[in-house]
CSV table of C-alpha atoms in Angstrom, one decimal:
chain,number,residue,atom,x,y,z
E,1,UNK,CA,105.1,48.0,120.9
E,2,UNK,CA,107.6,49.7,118.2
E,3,UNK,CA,106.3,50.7,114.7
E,4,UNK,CA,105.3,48.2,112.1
E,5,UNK,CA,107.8,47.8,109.8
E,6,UNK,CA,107.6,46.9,106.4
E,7,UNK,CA,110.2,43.7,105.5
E,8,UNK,CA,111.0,42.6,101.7
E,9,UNK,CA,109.5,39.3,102.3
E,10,UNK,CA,107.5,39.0,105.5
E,11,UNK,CA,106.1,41.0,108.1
E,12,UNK,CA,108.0,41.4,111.2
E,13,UNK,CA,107.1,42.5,114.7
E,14,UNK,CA,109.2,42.5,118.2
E,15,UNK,CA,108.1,39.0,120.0
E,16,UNK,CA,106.2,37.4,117.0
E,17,UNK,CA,107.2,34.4,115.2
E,18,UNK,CA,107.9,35.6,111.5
E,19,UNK,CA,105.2,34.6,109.0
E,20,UNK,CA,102.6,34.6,110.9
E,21,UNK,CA,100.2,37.8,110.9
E,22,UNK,CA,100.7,40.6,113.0
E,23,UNK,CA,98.4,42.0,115.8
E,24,UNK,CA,97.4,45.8,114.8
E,25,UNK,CA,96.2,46.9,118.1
E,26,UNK,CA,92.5,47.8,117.8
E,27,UNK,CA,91.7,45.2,115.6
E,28,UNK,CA,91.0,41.6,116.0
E,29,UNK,CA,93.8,39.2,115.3
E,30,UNK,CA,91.2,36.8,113.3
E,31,UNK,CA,89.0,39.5,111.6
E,32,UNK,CA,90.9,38.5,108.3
E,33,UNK,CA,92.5,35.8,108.5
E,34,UNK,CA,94.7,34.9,105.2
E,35,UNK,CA,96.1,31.6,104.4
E,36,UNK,CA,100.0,31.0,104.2
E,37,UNK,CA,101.2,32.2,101.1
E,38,UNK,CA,97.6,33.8,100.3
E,39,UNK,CA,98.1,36.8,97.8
E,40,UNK,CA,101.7,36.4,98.5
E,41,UNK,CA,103.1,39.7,101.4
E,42,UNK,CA,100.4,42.6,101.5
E,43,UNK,CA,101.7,46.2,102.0
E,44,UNK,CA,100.3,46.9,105.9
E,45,UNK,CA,100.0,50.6,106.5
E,46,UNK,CA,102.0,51.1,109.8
E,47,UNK,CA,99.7,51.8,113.0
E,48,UNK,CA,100.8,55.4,113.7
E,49,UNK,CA,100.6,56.0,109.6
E,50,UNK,CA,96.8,54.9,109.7
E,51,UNK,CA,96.0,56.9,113.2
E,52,UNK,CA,97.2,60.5,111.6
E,53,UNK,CA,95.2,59.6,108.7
E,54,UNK,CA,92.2,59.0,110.5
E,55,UNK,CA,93.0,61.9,113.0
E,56,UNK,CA,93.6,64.6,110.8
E,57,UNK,CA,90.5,66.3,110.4
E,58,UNK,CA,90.6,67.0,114.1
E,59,UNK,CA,93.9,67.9,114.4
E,60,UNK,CA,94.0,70.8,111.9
E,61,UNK,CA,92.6,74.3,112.3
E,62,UNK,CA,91.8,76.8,109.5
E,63,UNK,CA,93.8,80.2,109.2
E,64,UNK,CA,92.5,82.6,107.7
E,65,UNK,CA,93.2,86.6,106.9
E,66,UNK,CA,97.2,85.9,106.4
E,67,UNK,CA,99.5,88.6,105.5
E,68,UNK,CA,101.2,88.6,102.1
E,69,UNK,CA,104.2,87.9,103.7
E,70,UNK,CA,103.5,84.9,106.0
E,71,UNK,CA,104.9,81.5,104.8
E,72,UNK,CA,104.5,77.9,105.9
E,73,UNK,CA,107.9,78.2,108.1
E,74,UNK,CA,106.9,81.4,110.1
E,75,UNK,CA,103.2,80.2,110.2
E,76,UNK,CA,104.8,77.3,111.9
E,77,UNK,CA,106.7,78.8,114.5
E,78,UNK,CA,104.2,81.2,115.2
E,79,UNK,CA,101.6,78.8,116.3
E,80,UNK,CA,104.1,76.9,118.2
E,81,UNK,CA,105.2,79.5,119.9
E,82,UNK,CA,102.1,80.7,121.1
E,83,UNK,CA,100.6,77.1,121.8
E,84,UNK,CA,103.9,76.8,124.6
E,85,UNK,CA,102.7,80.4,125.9
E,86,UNK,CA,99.3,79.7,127.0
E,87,UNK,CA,100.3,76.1,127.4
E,88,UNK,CA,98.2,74.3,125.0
E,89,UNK,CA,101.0,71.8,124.7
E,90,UNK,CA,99.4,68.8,125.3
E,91,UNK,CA,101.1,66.0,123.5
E,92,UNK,CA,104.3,66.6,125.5
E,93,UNK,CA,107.7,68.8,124.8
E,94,UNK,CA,108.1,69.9,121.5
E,95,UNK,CA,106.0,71.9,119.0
E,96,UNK,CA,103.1,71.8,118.7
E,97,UNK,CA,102.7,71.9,114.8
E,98,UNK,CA,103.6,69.2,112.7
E,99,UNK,CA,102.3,70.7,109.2
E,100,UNK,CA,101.1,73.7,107.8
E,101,UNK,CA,99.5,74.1,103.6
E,102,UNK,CA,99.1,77.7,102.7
E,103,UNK,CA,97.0,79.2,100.0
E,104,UNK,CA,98.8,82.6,99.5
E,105,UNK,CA,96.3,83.5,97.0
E,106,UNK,CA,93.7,83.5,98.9
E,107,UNK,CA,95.6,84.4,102.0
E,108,UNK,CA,94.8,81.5,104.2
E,109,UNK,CA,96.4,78.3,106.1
E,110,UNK,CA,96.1,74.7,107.0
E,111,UNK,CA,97.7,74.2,110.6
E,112,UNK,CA,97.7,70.4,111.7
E,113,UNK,CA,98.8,70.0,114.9
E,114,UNK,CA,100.2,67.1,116.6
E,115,UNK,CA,97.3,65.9,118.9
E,116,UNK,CA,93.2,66.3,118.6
E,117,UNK,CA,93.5,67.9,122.0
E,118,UNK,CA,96.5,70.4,121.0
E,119,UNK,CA,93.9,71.1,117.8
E,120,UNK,CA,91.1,72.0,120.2
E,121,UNK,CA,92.9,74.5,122.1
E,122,UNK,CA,94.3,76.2,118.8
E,123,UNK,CA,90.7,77.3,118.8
E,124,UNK,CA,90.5,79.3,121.5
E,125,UNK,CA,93.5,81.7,119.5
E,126,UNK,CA,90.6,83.1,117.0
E,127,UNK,CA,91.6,87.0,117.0
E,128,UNK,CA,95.3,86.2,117.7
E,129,UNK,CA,97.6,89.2,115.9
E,130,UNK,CA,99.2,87.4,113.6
E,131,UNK,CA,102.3,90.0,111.8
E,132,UNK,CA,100.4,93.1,112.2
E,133,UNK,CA,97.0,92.0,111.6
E,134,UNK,CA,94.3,89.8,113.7
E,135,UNK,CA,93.3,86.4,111.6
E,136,UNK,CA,90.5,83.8,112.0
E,137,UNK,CA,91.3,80.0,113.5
E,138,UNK,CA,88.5,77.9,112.7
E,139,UNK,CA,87.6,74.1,112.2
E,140,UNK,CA,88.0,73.0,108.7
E,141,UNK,CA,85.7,72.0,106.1
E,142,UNK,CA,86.4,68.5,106.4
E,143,UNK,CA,86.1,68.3,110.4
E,144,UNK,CA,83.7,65.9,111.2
E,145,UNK,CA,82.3,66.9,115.0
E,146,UNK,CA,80.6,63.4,115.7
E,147,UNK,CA,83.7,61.3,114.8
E,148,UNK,CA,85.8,64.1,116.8
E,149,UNK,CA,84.2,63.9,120.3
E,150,UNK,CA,85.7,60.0,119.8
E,151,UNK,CA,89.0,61.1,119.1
E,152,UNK,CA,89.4,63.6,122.1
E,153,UNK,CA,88.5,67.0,124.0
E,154,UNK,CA,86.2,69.2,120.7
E,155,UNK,CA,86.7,72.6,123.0
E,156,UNK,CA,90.1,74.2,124.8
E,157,UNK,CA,90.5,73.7,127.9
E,158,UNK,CA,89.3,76.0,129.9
E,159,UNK,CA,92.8,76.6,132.1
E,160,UNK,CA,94.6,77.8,128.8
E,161,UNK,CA,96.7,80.8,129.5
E,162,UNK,CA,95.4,83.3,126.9
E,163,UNK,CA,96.5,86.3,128.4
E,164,UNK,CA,99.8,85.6,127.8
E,165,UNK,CA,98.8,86.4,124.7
E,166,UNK,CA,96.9,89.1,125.0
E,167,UNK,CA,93.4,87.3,124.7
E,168,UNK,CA,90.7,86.8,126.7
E,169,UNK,CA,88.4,83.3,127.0
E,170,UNK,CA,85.3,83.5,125.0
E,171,UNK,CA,86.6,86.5,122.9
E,172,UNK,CA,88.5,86.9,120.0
E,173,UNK,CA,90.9,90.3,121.4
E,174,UNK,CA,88.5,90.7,124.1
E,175,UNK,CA,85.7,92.3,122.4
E,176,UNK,CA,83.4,90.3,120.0
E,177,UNK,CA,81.2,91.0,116.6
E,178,UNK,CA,81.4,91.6,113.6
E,179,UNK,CA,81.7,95.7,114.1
E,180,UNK,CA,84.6,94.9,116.2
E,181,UNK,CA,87.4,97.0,115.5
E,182,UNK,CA,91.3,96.6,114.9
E,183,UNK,CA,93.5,99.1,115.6
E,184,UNK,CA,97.1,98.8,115.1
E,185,UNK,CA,100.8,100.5,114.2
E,186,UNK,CA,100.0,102.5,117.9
E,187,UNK,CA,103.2,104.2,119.1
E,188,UNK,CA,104.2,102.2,123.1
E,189,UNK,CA,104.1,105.4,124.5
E,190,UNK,CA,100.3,106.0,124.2
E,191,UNK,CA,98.4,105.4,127.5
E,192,UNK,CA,95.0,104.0,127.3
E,193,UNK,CA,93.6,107.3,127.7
E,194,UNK,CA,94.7,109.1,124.7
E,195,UNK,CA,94.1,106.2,122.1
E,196,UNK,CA,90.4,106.0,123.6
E,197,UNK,CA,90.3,110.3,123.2
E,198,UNK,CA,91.3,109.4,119.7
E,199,UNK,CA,88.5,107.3,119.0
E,200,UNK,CA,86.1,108.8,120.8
E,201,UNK,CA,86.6,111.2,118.0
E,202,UNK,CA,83.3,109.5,116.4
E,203,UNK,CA,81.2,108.8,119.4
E,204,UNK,CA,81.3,106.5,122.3
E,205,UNK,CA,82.9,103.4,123.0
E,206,UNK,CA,80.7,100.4,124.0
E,207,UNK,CA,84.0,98.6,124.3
E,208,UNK,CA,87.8,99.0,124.5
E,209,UNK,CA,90.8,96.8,125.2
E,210,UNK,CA,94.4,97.7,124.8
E,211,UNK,CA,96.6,94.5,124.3
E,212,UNK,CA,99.1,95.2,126.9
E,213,UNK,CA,102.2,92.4,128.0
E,214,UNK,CA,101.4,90.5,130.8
E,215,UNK,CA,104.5,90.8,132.3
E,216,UNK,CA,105.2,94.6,131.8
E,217,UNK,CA,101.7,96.0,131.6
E,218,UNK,CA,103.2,97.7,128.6
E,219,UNK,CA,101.3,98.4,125.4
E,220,UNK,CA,102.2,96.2,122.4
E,221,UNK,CA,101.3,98.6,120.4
E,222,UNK,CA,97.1,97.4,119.1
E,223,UNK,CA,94.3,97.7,120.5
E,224,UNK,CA,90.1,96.5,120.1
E,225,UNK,CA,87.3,98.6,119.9
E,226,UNK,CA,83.4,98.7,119.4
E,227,UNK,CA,81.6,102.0,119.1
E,228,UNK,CA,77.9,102.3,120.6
E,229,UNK,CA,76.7,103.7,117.5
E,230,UNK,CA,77.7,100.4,115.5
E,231,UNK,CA,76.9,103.1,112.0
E,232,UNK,CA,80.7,104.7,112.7
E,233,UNK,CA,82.1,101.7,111.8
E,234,UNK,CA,83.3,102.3,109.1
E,235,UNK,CA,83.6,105.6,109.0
E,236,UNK,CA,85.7,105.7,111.9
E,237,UNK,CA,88.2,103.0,109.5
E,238,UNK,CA,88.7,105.2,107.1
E,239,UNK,CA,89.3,108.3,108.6
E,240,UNK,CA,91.9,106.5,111.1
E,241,UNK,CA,93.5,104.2,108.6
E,242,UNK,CA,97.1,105.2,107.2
E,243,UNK,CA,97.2,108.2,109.5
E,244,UNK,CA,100.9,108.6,110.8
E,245,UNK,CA,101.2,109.2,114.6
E,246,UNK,CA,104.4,109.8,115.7
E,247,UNK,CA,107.0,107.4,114.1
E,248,UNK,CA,103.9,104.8,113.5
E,249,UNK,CA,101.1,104.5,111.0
E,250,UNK,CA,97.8,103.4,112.3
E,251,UNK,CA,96.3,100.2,110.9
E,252,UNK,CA,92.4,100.8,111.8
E,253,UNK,CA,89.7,98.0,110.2
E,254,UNK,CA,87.3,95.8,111.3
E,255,UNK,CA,89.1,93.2,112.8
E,256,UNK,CA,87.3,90.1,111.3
E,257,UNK,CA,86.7,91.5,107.8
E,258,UNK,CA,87.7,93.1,105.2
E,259,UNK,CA,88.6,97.0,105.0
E,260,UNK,CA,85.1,98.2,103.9
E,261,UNK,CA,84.9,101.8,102.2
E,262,UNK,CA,82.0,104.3,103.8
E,263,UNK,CA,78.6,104.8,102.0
E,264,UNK,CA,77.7,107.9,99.7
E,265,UNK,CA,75.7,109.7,102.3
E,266,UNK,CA,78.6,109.1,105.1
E,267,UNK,CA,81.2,111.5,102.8
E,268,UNK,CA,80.0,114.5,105.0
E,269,UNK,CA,80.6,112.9,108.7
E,270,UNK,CA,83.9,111.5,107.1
E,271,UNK,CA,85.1,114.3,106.2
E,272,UNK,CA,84.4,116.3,109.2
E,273,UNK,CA,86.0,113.3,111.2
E,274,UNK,CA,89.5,113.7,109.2
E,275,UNK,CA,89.7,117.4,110.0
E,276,UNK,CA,89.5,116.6,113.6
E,277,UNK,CA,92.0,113.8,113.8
E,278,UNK,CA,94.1,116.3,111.7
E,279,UNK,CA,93.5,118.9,115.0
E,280,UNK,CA,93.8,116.1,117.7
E,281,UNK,CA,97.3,114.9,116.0
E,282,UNK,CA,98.6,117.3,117.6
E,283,UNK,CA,98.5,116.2,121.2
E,284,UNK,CA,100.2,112.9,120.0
E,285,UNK,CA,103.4,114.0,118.9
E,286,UNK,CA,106.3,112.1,120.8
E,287,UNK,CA,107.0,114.5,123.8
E,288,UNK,CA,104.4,116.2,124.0
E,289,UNK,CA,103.7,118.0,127.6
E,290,UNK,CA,100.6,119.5,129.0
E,291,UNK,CA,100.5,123.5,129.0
E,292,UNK,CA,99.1,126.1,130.5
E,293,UNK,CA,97.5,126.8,127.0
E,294,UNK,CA,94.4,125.0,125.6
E,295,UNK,CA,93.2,125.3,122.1
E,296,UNK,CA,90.2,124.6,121.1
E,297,UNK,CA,88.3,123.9,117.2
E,298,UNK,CA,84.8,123.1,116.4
E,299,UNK,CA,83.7,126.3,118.4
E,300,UNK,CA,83.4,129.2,116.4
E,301,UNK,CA,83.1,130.0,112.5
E,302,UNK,CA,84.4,133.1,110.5
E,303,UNK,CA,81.0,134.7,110.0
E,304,UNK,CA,80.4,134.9,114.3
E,305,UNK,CA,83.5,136.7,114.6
E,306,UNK,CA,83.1,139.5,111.7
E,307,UNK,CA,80.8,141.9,113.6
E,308,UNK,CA,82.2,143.1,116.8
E,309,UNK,CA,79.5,143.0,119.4
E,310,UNK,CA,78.7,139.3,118.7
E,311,UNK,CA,82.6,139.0,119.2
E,312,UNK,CA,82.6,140.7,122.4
E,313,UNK,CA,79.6,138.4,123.2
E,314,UNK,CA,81.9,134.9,122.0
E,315,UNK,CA,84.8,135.9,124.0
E,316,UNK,CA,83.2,136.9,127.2
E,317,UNK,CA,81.2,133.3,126.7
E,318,UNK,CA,84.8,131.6,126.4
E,319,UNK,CA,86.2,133.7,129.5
E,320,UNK,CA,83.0,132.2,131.9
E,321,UNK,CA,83.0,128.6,130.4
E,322,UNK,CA,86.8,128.7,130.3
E,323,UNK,CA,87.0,129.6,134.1
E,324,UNK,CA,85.5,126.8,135.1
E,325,UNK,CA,88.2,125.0,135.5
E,326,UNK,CA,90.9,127.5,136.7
E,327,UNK,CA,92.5,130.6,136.8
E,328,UNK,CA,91.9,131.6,133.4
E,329,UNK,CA,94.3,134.5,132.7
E,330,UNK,CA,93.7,135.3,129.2
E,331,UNK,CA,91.5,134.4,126.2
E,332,UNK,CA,92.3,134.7,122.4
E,333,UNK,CA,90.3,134.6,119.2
E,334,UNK,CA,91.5,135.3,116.3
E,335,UNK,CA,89.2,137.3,113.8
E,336,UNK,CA,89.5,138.3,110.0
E,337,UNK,CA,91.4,140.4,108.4
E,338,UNK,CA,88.9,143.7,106.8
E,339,UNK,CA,91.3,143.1,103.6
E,340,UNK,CA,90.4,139.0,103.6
E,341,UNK,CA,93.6,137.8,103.5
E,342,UNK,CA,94.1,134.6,105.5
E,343,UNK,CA,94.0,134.7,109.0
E,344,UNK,CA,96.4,132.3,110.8
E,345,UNK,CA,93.9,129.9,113.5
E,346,UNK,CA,91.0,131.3,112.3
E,347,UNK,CA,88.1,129.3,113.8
E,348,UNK,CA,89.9,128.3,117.1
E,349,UNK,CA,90.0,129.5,120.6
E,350,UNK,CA,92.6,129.7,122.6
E,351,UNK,CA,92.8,129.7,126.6
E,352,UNK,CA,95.4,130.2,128.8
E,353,UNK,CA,95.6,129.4,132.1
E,354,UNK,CA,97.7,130.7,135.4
E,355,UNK,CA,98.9,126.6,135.6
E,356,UNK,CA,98.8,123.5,133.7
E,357,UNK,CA,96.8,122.1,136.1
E,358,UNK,CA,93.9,124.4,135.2
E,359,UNK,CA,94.9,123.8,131.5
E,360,UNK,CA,94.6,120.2,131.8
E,361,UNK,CA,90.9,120.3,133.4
E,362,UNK,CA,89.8,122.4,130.7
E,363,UNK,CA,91.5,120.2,128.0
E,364,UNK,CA,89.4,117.1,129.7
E,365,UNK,CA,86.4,119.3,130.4
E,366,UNK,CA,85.6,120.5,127.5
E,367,UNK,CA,87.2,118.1,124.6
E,368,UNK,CA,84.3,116.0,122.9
E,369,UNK,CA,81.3,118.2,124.2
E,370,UNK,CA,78.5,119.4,122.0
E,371,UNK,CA,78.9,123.1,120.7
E,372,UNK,CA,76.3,124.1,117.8
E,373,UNK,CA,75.9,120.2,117.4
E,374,UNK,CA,79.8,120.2,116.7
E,375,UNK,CA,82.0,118.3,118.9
E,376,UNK,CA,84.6,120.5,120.7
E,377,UNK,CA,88.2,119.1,120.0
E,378,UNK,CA,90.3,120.5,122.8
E,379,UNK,CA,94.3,119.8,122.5
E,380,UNK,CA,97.5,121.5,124.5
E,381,UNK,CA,99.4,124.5,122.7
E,382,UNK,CA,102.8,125.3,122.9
E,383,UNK,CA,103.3,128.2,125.3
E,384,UNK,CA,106.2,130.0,123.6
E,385,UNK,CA,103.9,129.6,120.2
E,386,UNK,CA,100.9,131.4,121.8
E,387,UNK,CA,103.0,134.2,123.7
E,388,UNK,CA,104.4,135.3,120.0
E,389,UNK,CA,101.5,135.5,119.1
E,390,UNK,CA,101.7,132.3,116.6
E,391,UNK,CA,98.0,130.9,115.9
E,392,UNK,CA,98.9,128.8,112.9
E,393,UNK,CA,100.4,125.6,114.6
């Protein structure tokens, strides 16, 4: 049966005798019955009209945590984009979003979709990265659960293809919490291990996923993260955030919140934090090779090195932990000057090795251990740098 269509002086269906009253499917023909010419022709609202009324509160998800920039058009496509990829089209070919309000003051969307079904697996994208940043897809205020599990399926289906889209089921980004961590604006050619070195900068991970394509297996570029020590948090934000690594700048917040600033008595761990990403930065630079040289910071302070015997001591220290992991061919610490004028890499220790196979075990051996109670930061340095003589890099 076609749509109900409104004519200027009667109501007329396919196969039914004008003037008399139309069958709306779901409804009994006699429930009110009107004589001829009763109250004259009543508007009728057409079947489909009355269904998406009735429907709506199931079919639309909430959006929250929207960039500045997103608009109702590129909200839109988004959704029906990704609804196709992990094929949560349900309702048949087409998109899968019919209408989206946005409140760009408070940075959030309606998103009705087409069917209750397509609705319920738009749930399962909570987490998705959404221009640079993850938002929140929830069920809106009005949604009315009891009158939904008439209408159709409440949850996505379980088959949905989520990795396509770089999530996993049951977890928004793979990791879940509110401590859970975003961290965006990472250049492609990080691996895995040098974005979790990076973070590791502030303690152990209980939890990391790098959002890689499917397809490739390459990075696209953001990653989740959830430290054991859940205190770090936001510390580890705001040292992170806005730092430039190579031709990106990192994006680092907790990915269902909010950027939230440190408390007073955390200044102290920030600020030691932001002088060793400052050091690690330099292992990140595009291009950069291992080398036979490793240099190390967080080892040694000025005031060790001024008297010559505890020096002798430090150095001979370096030369047994450093040959640990190779032929260790030389070992460099540089001192102050008696006049106490600066002295370029004062405070670091530098070893070089016979190969850069010996380097690199020493760079993973000893990066991120305990030394005083300061974590070592252990990072490759240019070979032509060190053999001039040139601490200051």
């Amino acid at each position: 049966m076609g749509l109900v269509r409104l004519q200027p002086a009667s109501i007329a269906c396919f196969g039914q005798i004008p003037g008399t009253t139309p069958t709306i499917p779901g409804m009994f023909p006699n429930m009110f019955p009107l004589a001829s010419g009763q109250f004259g022709a009543l508007p009728v609202m057409p079947v489909q009209a009355m269904t998406q009324q009735a429907t709506r509160h199931a079919r639309r998800v909430y959006v929250g945590g929207l960039s500045p920039t997103a608009n109702e058009q590129s909200v839109a496509t988004f959704f029906s984009q990704v609804m196709s990829a992990i094929g949560g089209n349900t309702a048949g070919p087409g998109d899968a979003v019919v209408n989206v309000y946005i409140n760009h003051e408070k940075k959030f969307a309606f998103v009705e979709m087409r069917s209750v079904e397509e609705a319920s697996n738009a749930m399962a994208l909570d987490g998705i990265i959404f221009e640079g940043a993850p938002v929140k897809v929830r069920r809106p205020s009005d949604y009315n659960p009891s009158l939904a599990a008439t209408l159709g399926p409440s949850q996505p289906n379980p088959n949905l293809n989520l990795a396509a889209v770089g999530l996993t089921p049951g977890s928004a980004g793979g990791l879940e919490g509110p401590d859970r961590i975003f961290v965006g604006g990472l250049p492609y050619y990080f691996t895995e291990a040098q974005i979790r070195e990076l973070l590791e900068s502030f303690g152990p991970l209980r939890g990391f996923d790098l959002v890689k394509d499917r397809e490739t297996g390459n990075s696209k570029g953001y990653a989740f993260c959830v430290y054991q020590d859940l205190s770090v948090t936001d510390i580890a934000c705001a040292a992170l955030n806005g730092i430039k690594m190579g031709d990106k700048t990192l994006t680092v917040r907790r990915a269902n919140q909010g950027a939230s600033q440190p408390k007073p008595e955390q200044e102290n761990v920030l600020l030691h934090a932001q002088q060793q990403i400052a050091l690690q930065r330099l292992m990140f630079q595009p291009g950069a090779l291992a080398t036979k040289v490793v240099c190390l910071t967080q080892v040694v302070n000025a005031d060790e090195l001024q008297d010559d015997e505890a020096y002798e001591d430090i150095v001979e220290d370096m030369r047994i932990e450093g040959g640990k992991f190779g032929n260790l061919v030389n070992v460099a610490i540089p001192r102050p000057k008696p006049n106490g004028e600066p002295t370029p890499g004062l405070g670091k220790v530098f070893l070089e090795y016979a190969d850069v196979d010996g380097a690199t075990k020493a760079r993973t051996g000893l990066n991120g251990r305990k030394f005083d109670g300061n974590q070592v930061v252990a990072v490759f340095y240019p070979e032509n740098k060190f053999s001039q003589g040139e601490y200051d890099g």
